[in-house]
Structures are given as structure tokens and as C-alpha cells.
PDB file of C-alpha atoms in Angstrom:
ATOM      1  CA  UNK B   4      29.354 -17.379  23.193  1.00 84.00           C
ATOM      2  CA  UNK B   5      32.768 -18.362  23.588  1.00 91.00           C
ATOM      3  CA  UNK B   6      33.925 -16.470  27.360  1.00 91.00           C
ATOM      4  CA  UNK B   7      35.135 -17.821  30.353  1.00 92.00           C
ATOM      5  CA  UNK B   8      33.283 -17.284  33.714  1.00 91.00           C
ATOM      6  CA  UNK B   9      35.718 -15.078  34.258  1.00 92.00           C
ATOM      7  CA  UNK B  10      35.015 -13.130  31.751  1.00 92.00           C
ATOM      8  CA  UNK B  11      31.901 -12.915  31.639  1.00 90.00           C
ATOM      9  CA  UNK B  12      32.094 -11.522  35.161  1.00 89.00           C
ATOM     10  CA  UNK B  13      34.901  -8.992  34.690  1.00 92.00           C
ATOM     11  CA  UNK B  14      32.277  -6.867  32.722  1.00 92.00           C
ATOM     12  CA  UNK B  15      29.082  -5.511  32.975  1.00 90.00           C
ATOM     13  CA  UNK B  16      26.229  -7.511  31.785  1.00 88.00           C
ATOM     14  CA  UNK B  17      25.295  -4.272  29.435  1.00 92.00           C
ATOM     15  CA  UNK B  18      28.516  -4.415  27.609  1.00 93.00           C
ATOM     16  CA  UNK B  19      27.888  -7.992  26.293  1.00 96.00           C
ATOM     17  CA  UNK B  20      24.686  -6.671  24.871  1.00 95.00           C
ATOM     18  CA  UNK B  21      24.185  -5.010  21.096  1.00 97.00           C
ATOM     19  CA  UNK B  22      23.895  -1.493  21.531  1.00 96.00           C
ATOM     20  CA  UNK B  23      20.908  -1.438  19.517  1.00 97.00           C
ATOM     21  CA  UNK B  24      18.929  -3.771  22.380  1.00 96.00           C
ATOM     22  CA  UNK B  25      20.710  -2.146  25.518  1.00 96.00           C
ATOM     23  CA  UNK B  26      17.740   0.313  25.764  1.00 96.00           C
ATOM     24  CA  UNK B  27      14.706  -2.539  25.962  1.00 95.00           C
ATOM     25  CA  UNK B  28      17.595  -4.781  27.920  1.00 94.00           C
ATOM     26  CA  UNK B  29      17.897  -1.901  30.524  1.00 94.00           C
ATOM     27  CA  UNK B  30      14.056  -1.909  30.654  1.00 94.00           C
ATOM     28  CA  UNK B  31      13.722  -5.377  31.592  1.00 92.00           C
ATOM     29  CA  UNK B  32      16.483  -5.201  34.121  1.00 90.00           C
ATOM     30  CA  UNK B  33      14.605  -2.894  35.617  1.00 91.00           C
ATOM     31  CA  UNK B  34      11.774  -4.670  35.790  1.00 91.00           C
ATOM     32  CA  UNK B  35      13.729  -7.131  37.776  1.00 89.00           C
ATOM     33  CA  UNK B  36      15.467  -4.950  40.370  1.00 87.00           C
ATOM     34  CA  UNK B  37      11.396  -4.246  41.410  1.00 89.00           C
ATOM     35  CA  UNK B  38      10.932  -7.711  41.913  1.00 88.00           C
ATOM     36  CA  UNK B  39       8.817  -8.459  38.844  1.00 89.00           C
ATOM     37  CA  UNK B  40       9.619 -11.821  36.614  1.00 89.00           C
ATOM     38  CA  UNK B  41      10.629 -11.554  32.942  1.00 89.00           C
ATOM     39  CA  UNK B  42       8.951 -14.370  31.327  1.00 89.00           C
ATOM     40  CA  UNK B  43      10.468 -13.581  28.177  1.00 92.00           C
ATOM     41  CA  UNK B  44      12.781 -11.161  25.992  1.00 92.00           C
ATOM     42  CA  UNK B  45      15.214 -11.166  23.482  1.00 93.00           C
ATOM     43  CA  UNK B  46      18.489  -9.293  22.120  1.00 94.00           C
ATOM     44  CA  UNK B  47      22.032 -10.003  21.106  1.00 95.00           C
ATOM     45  CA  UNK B  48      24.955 -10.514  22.761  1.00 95.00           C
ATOM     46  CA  UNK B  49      27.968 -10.436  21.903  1.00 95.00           C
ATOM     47  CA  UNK B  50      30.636 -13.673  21.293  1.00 95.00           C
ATOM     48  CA  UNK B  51      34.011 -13.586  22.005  1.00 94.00           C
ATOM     49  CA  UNK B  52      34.719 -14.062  17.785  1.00 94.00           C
ATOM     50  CA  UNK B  53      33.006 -10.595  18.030  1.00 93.00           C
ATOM     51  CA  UNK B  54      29.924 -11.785  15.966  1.00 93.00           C
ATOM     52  CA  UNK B  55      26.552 -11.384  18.128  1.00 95.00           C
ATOM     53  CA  UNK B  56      23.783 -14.266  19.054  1.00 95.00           C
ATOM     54  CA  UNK B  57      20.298 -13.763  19.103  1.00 95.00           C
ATOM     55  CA  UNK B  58      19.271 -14.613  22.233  1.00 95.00           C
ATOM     56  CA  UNK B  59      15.876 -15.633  24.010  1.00 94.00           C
ATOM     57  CA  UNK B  60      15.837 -14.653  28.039  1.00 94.00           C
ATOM     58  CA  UNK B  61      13.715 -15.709  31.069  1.00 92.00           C
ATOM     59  CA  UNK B  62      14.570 -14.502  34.144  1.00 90.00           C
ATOM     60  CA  UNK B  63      13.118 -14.166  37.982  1.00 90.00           C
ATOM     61  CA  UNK B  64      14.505 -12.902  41.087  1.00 88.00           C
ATOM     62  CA  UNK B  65      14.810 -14.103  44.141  1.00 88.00           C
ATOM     63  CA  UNK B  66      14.726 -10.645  46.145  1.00 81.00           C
ATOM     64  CA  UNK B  67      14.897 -12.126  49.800  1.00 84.00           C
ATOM     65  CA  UNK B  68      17.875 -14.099  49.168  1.00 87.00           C
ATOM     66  CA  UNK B  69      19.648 -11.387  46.679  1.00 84.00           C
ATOM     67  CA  UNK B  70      19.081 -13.753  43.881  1.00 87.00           C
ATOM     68  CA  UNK B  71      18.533 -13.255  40.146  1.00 86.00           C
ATOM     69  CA  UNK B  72      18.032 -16.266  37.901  1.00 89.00           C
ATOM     70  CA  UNK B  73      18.073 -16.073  34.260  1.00 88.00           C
ATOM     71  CA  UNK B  74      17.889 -18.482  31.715  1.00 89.00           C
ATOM     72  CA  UNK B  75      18.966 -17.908  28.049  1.00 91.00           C
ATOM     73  CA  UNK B  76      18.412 -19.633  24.744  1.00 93.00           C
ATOM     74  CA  UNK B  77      20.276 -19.120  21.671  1.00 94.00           C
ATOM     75  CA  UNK B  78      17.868 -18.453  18.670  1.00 93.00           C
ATOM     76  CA  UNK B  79      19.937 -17.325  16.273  1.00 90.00           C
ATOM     77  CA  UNK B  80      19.597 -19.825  13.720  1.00 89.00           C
ATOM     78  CA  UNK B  81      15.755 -19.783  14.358  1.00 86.00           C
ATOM     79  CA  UNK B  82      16.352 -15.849  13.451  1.00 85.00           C
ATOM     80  CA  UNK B  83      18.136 -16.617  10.477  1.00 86.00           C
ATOM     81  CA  UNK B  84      15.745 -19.036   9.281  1.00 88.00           C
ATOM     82  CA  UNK B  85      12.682 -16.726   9.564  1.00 85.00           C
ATOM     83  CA  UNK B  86      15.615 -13.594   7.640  1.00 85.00           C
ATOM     84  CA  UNK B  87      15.727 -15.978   4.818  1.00 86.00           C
ATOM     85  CA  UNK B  88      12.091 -16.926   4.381  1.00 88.00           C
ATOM     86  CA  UNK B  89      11.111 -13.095   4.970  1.00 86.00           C
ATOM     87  CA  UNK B  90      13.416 -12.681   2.140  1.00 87.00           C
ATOM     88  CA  UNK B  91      12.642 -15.113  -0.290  1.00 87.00           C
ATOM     89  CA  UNK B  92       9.228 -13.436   0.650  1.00 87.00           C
ATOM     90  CA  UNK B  93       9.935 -10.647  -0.344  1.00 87.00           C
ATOM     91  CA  UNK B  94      12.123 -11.335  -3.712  1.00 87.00           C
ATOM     92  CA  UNK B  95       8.658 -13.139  -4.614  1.00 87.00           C
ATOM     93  CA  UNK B  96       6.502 -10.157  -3.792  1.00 89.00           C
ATOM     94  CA  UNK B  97       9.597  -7.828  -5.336  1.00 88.00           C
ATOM     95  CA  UNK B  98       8.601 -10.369  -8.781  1.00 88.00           C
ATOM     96  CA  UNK B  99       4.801 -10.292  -8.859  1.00 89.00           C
ATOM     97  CA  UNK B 100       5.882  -6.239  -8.744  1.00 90.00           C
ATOM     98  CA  UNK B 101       8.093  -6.655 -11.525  1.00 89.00           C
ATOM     99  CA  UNK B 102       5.622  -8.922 -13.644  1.00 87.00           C
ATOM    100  CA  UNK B 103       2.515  -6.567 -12.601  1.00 88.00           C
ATOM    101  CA  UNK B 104       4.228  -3.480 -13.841  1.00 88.00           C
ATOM    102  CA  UNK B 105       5.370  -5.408 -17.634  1.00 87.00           C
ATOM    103  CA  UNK B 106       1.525  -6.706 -17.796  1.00 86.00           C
ATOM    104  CA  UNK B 107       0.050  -2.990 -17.434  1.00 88.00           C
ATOM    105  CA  UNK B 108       2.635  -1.835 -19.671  1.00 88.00           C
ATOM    106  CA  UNK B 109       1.584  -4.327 -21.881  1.00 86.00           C
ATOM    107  CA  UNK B 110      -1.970  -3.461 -21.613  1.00 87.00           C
ATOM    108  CA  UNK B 111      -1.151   0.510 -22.253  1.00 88.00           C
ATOM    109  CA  UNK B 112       0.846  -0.200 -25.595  1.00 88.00           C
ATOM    110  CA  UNK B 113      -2.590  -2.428 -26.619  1.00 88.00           C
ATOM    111  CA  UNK B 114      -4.296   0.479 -25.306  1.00 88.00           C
ATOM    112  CA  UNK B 115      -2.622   3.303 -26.839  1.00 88.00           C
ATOM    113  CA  UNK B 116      -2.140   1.159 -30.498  1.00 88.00           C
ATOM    114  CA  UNK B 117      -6.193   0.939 -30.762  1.00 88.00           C
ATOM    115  CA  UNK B 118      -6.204   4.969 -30.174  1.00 89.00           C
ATOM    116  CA  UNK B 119      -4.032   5.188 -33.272  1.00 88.00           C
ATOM    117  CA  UNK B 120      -6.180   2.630 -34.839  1.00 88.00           C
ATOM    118  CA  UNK B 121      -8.886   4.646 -34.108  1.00 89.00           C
ATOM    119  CA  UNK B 122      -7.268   8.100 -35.210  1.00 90.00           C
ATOM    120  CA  UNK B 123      -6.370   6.730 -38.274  1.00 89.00           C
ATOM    121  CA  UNK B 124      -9.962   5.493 -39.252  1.00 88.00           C
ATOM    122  CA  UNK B 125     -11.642   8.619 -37.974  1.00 88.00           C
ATOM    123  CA  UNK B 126      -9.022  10.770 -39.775  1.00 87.00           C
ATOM    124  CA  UNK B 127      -9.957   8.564 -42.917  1.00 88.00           C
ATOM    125  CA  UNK B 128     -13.934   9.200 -42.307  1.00 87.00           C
ATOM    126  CA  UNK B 129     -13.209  13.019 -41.872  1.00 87.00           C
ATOM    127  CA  UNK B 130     -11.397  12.768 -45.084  1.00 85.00           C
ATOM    128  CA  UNK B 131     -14.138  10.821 -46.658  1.00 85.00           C
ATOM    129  CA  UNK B 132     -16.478  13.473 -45.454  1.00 86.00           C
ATOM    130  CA  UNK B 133     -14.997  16.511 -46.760  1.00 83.00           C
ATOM    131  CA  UNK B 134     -14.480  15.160 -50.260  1.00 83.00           C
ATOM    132  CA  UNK B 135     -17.633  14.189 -50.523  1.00 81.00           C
ATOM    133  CA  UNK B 136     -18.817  17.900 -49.367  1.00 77.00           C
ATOM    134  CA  UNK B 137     -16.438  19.175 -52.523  1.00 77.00           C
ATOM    135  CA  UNK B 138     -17.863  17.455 -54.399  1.00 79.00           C
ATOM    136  CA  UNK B 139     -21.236  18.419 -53.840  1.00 76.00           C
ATOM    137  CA  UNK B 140     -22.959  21.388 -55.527  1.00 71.00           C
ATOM    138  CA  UNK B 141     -23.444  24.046 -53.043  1.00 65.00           C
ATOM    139  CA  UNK B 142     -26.899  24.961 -51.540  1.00 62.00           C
ATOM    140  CA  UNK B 143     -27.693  28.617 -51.577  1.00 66.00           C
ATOM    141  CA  UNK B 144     -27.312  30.253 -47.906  1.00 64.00           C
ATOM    142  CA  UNK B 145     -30.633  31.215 -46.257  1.00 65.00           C
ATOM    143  CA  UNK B 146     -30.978  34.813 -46.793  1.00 66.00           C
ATOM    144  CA  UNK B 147     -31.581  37.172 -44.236  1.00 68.00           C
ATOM    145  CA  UNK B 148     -34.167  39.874 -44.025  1.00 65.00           C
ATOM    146  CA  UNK B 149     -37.312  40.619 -42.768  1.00 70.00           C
ATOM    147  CA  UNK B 150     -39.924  37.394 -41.755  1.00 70.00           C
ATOM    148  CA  UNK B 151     -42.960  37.344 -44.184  1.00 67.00           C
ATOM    149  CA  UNK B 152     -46.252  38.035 -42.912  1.00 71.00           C
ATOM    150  CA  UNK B 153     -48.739  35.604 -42.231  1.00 72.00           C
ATOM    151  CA  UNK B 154     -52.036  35.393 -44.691  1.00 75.00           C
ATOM    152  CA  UNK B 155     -54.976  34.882 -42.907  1.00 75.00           C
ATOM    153  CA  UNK B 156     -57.853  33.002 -44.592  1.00 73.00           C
ATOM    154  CA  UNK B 157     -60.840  34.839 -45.380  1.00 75.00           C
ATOM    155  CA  UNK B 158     -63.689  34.401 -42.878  1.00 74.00           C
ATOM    156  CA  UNK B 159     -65.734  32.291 -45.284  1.00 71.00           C
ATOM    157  CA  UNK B 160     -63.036  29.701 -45.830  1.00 75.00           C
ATOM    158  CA  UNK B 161     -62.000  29.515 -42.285  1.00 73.00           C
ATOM    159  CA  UNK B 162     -63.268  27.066 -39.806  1.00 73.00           C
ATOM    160  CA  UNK B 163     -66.345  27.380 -37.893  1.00 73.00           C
ATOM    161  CA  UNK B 164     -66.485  26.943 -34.145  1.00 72.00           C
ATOM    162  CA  UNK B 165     -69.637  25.388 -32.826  1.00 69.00           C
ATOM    163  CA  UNK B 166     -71.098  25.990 -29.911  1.00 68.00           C
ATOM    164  CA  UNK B 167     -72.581  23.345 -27.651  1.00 68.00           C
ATOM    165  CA  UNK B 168     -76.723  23.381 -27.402  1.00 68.00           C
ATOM    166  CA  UNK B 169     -78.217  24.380 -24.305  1.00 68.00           C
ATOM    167  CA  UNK B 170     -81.247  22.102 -23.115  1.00 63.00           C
TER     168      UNK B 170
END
């Protein structure tokens, strides 16, 4: 990190931390001042370049002798290794995207160029159709007017029921 002892001491431990992480850092400090271990938790703190390291912490206190140990591993390069594949991730899932979106294009200009092919041919059929009804004579229009009756046959020409025999 780049500070003396000194240093380090002539501040609070708070400062040194990125204001973003002072909340959850307070949190687990105050886990400790009840006594309880911190297996594990992580922010950034600051360097003396005035750049900021990520920062893996364990930490357990010793409350009968007034004691607080706390152990800290740097892990920003681990961090910056899993920033860089989440972002070639991401450019690759940013691509598919891109190469998605040109495919259903694609697949809507085939789409909408049958639709025209089909307009066209059913333009051409309609076409078809009415010069074909020009050229045809015309049929008289059913007239209207009153139904014509019925003509019954006469009885002698009509047919005869039976009737079934009785034993």
C-alpha cells in the first residue's frame, strides 16, 4: 500500500477505506467490537500513490486481552482478472446480440420480399379474373317478383300409400 507504520496509525482505519465500502466495513467492525470473528470480507483501501487495492480481510479479537487481529490479502489482480473475463464476456454476449439482430433482419427482408411476391401474383390473378369476366357475355339478373305456385299432381297420378295388413 505504500505507508509507513506511522502512517498508517496517524489515521483512522475508516479513512484508508473507499468510501463506497466504508458502510459494509463499519458493519464488520462492528461485528468485532461484540466479540464475533470475521472470517472473511473485502473492500479497498487506499495506497499512498492514491490508487486503491482490493483487499481480502480476516480478522478475530481477542476481547480479554484488548486485542484485534486482522489479516489482509491483496486481491486486486485476482479482481482485475475476473473485470476482464466478465468483459470479454460480455463483448461476446454484446456480439451474438449484434449478429442475432442482422439474422432476424435478414429473415424479415426474406419475409417481407415473398409478401410482395405474393401481392404481385395475386394482383396478376385478380387481373386475370376480371378480364376474363369482360369478356364474358353477361347472364341476365334473376328477376324479382312474386314465387310461383306449386302444381300439385292430380290424385290419380300421385302416389299411393299402402297400408300394412292386419292379421
Amino acid at each position: 500500500l505504500g505507508f509507513s507504520d506511522d502512517e498508517l496509525r496517524s489515521r483512522s482505519f475508516l479513512e484508508f477505506v473507499h468510501p463506497d465500502d466504508r458502510a459494509k466495513t463499519e458493519e464488520q467492525l462492528g461485528r468485532l467490537a461484540r466479540g464475533e470473528a470475521v472470517p472473511y470480507f473485502e473492500n479497498r483501501f487506499a495506497t499512498k500513490a492514491g490508487g486503491y487495492r482490493w483487499l481480502a480481510w480476516t480478522a478475530a479479537p481477542y476481547t480479554e486481552e484488548g486485542l484485534l487481529y486482522m489479516y489482509a490479502r491483496d486481491l486486486s489482480e485476482t479482481r482485475r482478472a475476473e473485470e476482464a473475463v466478465e468483459e470479454a464476456a460480455a463483448e461476446a454476449v454484446a456480439e451474438e446480440i449484434v449478429e442475432a439482430a442482422a439474422a432476424e433482419e435478414a429473415v424479415e427482408e426474406a419475409a417481407a420480399e415473398v409478401v410482395a411476391e405474393e401481392i404481385v401474383e395475386a394482383a396478376a390473378v385478380e387481373a386475370a379474373v376480371e378480364k376474363a369476366a369482360a369478356e364474358q357475355p353477361a347472364v341476365p339478373a334473376p328477376q324479382s317478383g312474386p314465387k310461383p305456385k306449386k302444381k300439385r299432381l292430380p290424385r290419380a297420378l300421385r302416389p299411393q300409400k299402402t297400408r300394412p295388413q292386419r292379421e
